[in-house]
Tab-separated table of C-alpha atoms in Angstrom:
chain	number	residue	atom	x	y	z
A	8	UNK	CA	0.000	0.000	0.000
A	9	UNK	CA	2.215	2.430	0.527
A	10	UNK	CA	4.650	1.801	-2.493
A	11	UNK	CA	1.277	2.067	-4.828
A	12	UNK	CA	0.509	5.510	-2.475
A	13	UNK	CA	3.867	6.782	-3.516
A	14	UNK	CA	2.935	5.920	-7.202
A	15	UNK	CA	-0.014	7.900	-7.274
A	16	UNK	CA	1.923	11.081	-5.197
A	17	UNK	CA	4.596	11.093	-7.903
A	18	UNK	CA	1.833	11.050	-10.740
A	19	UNK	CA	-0.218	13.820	-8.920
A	20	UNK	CA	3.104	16.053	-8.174
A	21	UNK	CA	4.217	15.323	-12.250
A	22	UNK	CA	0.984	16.554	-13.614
A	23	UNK	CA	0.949	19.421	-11.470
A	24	UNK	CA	4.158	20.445	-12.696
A	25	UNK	CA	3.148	20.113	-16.117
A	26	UNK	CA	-0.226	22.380	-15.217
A	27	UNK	CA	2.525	24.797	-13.940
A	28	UNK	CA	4.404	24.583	-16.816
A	29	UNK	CA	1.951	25.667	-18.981
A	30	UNK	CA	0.325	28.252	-17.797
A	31	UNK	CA	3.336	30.295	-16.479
A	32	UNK	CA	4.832	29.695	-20.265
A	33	UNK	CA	8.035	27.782	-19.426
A	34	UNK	CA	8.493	25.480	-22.019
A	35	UNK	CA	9.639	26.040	-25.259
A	36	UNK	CA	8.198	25.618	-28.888
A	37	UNK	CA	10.379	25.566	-31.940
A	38	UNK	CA	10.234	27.010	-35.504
A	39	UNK	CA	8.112	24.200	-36.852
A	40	UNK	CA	6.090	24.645	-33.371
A	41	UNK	CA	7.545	21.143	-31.772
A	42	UNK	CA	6.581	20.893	-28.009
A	43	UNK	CA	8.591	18.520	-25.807
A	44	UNK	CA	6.827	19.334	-22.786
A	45	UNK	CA	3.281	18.650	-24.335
A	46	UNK	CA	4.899	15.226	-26.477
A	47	UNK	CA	6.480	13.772	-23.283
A	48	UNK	CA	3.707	15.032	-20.664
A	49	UNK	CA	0.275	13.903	-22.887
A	50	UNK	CA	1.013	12.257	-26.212
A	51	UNK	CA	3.534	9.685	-25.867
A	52	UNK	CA	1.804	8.630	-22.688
A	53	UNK	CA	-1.370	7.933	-24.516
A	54	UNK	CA	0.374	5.960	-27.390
A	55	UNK	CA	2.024	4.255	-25.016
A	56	UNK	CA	-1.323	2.536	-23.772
A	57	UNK	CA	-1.863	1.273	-27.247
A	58	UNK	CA	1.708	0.409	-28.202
A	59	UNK	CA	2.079	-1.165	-25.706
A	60	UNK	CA	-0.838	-2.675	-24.237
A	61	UNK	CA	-3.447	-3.231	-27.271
A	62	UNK	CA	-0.874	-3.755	-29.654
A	63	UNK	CA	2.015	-5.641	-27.705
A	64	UNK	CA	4.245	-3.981	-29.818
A	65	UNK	CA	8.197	-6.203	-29.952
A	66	UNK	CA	10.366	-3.506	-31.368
A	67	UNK	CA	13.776	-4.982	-33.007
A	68	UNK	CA	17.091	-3.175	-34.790
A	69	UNK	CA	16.898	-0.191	-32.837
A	70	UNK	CA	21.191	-0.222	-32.712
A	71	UNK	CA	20.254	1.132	-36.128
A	72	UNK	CA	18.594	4.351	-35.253
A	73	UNK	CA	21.650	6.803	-35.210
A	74	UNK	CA	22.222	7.808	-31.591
A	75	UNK	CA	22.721	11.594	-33.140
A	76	UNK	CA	23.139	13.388	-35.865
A	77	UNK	CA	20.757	13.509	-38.672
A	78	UNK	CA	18.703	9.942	-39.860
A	79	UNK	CA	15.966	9.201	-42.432
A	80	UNK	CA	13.568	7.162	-41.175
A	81	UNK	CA	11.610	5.121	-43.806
A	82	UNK	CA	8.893	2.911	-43.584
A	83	UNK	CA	5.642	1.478	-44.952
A	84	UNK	CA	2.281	2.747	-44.405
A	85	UNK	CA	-1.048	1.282	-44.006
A	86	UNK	CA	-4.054	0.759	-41.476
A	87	UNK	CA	-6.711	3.029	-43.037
A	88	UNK	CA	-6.003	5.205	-39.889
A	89	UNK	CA	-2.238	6.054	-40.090
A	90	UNK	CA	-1.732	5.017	-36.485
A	91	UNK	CA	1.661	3.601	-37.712
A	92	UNK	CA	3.357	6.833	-37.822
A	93	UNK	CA	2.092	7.463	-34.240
A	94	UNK	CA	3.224	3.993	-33.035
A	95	UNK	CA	6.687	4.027	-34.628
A	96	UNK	CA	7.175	7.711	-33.249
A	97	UNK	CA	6.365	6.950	-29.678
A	98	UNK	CA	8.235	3.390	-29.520
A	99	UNK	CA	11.520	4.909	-30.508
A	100	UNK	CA	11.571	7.656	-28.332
A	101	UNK	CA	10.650	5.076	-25.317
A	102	UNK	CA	12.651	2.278	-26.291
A	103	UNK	CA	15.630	4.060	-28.157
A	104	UNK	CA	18.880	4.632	-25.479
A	105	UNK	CA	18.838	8.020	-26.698
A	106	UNK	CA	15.359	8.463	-26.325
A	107	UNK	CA	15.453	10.243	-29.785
A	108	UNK	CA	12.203	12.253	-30.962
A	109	UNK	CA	11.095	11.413	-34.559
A	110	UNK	CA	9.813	14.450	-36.243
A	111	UNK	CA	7.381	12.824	-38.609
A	112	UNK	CA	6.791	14.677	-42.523
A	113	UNK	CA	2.581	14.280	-43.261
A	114	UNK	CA	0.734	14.849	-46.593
A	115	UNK	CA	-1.003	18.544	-46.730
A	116	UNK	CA	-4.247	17.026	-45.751
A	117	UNK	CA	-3.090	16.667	-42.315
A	118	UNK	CA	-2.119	20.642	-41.606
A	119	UNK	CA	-5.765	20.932	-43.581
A	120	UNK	CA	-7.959	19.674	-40.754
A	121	UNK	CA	-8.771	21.776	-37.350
A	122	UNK	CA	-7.309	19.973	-34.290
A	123	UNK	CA	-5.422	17.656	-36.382
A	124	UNK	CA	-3.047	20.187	-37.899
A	125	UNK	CA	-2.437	21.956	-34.244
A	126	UNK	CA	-1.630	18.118	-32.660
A	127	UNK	CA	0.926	17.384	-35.541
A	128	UNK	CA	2.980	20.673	-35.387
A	129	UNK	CA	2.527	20.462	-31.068
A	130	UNK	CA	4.144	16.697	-31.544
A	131	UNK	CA	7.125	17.574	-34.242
A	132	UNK	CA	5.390	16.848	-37.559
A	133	UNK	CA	5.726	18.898	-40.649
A	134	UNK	CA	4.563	19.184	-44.379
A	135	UNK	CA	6.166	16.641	-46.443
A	136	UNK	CA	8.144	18.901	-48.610
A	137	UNK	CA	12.233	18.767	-49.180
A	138	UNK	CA	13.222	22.216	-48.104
A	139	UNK	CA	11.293	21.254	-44.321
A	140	UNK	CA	12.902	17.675	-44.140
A	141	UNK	CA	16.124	19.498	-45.590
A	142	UNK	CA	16.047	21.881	-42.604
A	143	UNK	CA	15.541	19.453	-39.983
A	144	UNK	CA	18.207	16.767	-41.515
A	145	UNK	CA	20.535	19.996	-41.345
A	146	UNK	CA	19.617	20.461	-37.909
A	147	UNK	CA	20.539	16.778	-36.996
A	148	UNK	CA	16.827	15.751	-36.557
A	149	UNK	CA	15.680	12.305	-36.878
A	150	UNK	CA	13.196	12.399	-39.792
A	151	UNK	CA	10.178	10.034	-40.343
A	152	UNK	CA	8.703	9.602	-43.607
A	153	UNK	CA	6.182	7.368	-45.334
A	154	UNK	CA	6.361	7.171	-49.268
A	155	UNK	CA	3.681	5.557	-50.315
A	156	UNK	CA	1.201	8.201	-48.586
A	157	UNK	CA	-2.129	7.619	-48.934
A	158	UNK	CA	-1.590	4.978	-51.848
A	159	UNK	CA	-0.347	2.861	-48.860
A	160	UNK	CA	-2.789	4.094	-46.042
A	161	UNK	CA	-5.942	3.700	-48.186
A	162	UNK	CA	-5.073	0.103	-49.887
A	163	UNK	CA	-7.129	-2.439	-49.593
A	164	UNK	CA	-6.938	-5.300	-47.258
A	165	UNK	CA	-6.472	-8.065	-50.042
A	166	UNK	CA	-3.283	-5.915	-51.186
A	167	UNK	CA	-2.093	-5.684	-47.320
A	168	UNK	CA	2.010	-5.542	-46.962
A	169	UNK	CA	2.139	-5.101	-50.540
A	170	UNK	CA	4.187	-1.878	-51.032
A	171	UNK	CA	2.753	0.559	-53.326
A	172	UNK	CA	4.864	3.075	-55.624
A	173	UNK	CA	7.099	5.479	-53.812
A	174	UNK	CA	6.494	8.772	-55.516
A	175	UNK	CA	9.312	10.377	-57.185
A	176	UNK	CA	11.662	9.585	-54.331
A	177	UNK	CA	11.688	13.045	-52.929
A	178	UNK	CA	12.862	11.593	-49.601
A	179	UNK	CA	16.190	10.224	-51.333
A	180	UNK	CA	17.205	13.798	-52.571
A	181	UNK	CA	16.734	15.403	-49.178
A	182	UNK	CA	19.165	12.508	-47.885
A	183	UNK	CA	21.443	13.129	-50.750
A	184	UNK	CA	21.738	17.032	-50.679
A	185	UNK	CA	22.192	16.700	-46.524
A	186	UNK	CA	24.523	13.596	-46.743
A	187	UNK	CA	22.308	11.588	-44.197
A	188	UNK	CA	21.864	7.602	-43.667
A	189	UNK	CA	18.323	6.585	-44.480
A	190	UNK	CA	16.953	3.621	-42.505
A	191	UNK	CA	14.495	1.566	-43.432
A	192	UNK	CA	11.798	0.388	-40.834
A	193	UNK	CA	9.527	-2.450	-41.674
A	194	UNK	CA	6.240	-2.692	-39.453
A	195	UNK	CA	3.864	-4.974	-39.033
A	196	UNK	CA	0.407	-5.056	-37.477
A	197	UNK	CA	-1.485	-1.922	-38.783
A	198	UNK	CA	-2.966	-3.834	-42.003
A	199	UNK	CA	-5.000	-5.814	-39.051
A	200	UNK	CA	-6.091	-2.655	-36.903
A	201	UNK	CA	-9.108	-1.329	-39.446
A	202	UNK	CA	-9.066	-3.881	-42.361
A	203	UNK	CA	-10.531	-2.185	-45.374
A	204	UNK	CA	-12.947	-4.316	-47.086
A	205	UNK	CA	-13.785	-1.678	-49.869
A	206	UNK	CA	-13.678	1.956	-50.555
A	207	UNK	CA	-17.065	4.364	-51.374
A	208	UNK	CA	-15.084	6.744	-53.980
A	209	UNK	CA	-18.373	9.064	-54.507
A	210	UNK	CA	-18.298	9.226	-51.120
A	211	UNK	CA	-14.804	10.322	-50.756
A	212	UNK	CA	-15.017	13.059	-53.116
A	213	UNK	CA	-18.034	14.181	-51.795
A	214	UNK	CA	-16.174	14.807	-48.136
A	215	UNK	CA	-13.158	15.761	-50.437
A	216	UNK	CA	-11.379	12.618	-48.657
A	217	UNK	CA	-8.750	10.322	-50.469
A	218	UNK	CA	-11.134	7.492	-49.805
A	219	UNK	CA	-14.002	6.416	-47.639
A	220	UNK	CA	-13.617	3.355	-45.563
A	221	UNK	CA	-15.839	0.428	-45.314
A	222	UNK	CA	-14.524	-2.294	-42.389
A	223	UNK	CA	-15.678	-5.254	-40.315
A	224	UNK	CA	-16.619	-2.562	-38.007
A	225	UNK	CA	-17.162	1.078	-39.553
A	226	UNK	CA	-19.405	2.102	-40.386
A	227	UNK	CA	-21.616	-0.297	-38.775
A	228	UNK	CA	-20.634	0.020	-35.424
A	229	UNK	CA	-20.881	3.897	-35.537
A	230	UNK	CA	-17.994	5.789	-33.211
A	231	UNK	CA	-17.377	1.970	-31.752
A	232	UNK	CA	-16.161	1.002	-35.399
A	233	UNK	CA	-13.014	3.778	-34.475
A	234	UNK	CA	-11.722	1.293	-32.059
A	235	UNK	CA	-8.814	-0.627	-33.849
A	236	UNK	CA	-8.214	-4.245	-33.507
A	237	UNK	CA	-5.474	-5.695	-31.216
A	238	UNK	CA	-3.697	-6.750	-34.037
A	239	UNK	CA	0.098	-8.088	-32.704
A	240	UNK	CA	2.759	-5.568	-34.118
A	241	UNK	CA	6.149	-6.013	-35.545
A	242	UNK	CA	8.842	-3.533	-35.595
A	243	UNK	CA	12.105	-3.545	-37.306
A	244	UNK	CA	14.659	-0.527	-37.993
A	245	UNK	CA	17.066	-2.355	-40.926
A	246	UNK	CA	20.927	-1.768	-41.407
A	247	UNK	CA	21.265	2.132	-42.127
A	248	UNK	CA	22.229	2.920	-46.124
A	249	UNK	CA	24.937	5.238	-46.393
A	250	UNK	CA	24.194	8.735	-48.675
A	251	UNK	CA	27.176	11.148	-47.820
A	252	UNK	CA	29.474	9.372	-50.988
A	253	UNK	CA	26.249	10.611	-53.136
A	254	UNK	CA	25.712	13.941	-52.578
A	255	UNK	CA	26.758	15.312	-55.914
A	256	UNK	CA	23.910	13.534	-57.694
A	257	UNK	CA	20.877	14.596	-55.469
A	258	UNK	CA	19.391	15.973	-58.659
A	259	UNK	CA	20.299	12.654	-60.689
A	260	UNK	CA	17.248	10.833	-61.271
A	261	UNK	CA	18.762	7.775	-62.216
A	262	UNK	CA	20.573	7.503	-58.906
A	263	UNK	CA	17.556	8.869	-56.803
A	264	UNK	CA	15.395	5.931	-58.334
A	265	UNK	CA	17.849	3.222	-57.829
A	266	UNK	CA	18.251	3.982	-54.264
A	267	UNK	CA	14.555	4.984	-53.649
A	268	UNK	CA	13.983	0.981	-55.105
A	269	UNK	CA	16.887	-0.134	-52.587
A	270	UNK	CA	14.504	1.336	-50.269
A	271	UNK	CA	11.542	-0.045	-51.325
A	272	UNK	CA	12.871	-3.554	-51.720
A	273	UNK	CA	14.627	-3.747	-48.192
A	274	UNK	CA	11.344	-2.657	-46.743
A	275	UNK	CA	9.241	-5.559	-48.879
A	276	UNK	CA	11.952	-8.395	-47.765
A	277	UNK	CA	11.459	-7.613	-44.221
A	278	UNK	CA	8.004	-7.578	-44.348
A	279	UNK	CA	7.819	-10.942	-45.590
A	280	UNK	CA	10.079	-11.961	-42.679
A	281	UNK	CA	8.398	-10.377	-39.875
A	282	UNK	CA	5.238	-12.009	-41.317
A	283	UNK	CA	6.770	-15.414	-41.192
A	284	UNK	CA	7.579	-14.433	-37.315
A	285	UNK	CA	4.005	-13.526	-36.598
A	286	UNK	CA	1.775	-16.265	-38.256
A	287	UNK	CA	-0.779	-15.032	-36.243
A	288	UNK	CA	-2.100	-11.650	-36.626
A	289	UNK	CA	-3.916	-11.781	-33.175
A	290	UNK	CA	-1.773	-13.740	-31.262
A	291	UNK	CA	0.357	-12.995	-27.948
């Protein structure tokens, strides 16, 4: 009793720090309107729950997330809800020594929506454009990007860890022109979470969406069909590829589309061997 008393005193005395925090102004945003305070005190704490306990998330090759100094982080996106980018973002920052933030890159729909676009600057995201990811690389950030944007978000569950095209490989030229290693991080488990069973395009244009869902449980279920299943997830950061020998041919497109499909392939073969791992997609 009193070990769980001291528990709760040290969670009562942390949030009222925070409160005090806040509203005497001493915490600090930066240019792209990143706040620590708020990430570490509210967001990553909530993640955590689902990471961690819905998802039983086993995170692997983390001795391949630089421990500072500028990194790429790219992986493969899907789930209908992009909870991935949340997930991967809050289990490196708990589980890497360095406790590194990832300062994700998200389409231009994102900084569209109310809410939405405030919680993504508040937690380190930006738009997905070069000269941002260029800035932050420069400023030895640890970048997070997803290629196949909604193309890989919005697939369909027959087509699940199938890797869709990766744009023009915009990513690979901000690596190039800032000389930084780009790692390549295979998850799996957010096919399983919202399994898309078809897509109502009239529908989608109508609410000026890229698509409109149709799962097991949405929209059927109403709000209840916005709980995700406790699909078992799979995380793996691969062996880091080098970019500072390359930095002369940022604006080659032959180069920038060999090493985009370097990329792409790396991400695809550990896919298939995570899958292999996790025969189950609901299992322990």
């Amino acid at each position: 009793m009193p070990d769980r008393r001291d528990h709760w005193d040290r969670k009562v005395a942390k949030g009222l720090a925070f409160l005090r925090r806040r509203l005497s102004g001493d915490y600090e945003v930066d240019e792209f309107g990143f706040d620590p305070d708020l990430t570490d005190a509210v967001f990553h704490p909530l993640v955590r729950l689902l990471y961690r306990d819905w998802f039983r998330t086993e995170v692997s090759g983390l001795e391949n997330v630089p421990a500072d100094g500028p990194g790429l982080v790219v992986g493969n996106h899907s789930g209908t809800v992009a909870l991935d980018a949340l997930i991967l973002s809050a289990a490196l920052h708990d589980q890497h020594p360095a406790h590194r933030y990832l300062r994700l890159l998200g389409a231009d729909l994102v900084f569209r929506m109310p809410v939405v676009s405030e919680l993504a600057r508040k937690t380190g995201g930006t738009v997905a454009c070069n000269p941002d990811a260029e800035r932050l690389l420069g400023n030895g950030e640890l970048v997070g990007v997803f290629p196949e944007g909604f193309k890989g978000v919005g697939k369909l569950y027959s087509d699940r860890y199938k890797l869709q095209r990766f744009g023009r490989g915009g990513f690979v030229s901000a690596a190039l022109r800032t000389g930084t290693p780009i790692v390549p991080v295979a998850i799996v488990g957010g096919e399983e979470i919202y399994p898309m069973l078809a897509d109502i395009k009239p529908l989608a244009r109508l609410l000026k969406l890229p698509y409109f869902p149709v799962t097991p449980t949405f929209p059927w279920l109403g709000p209840l069909g916005v709980v995700p299943l406790p699909s078992k997830w799979l995380i793996e950061f691969c062996p880091p590829i080098p970019t500072a020998h390359l930095t002369d041919s940022a604006d080659d497109p032959l180069v920038v589309f060999n090493l985009a499909d370097q990329v792409r392939e790396t991400i695809q073969q550990t896919l298939h061997k995570l899958l292999e791992r996790r025969p189950d997609p609901f299992g322990p």
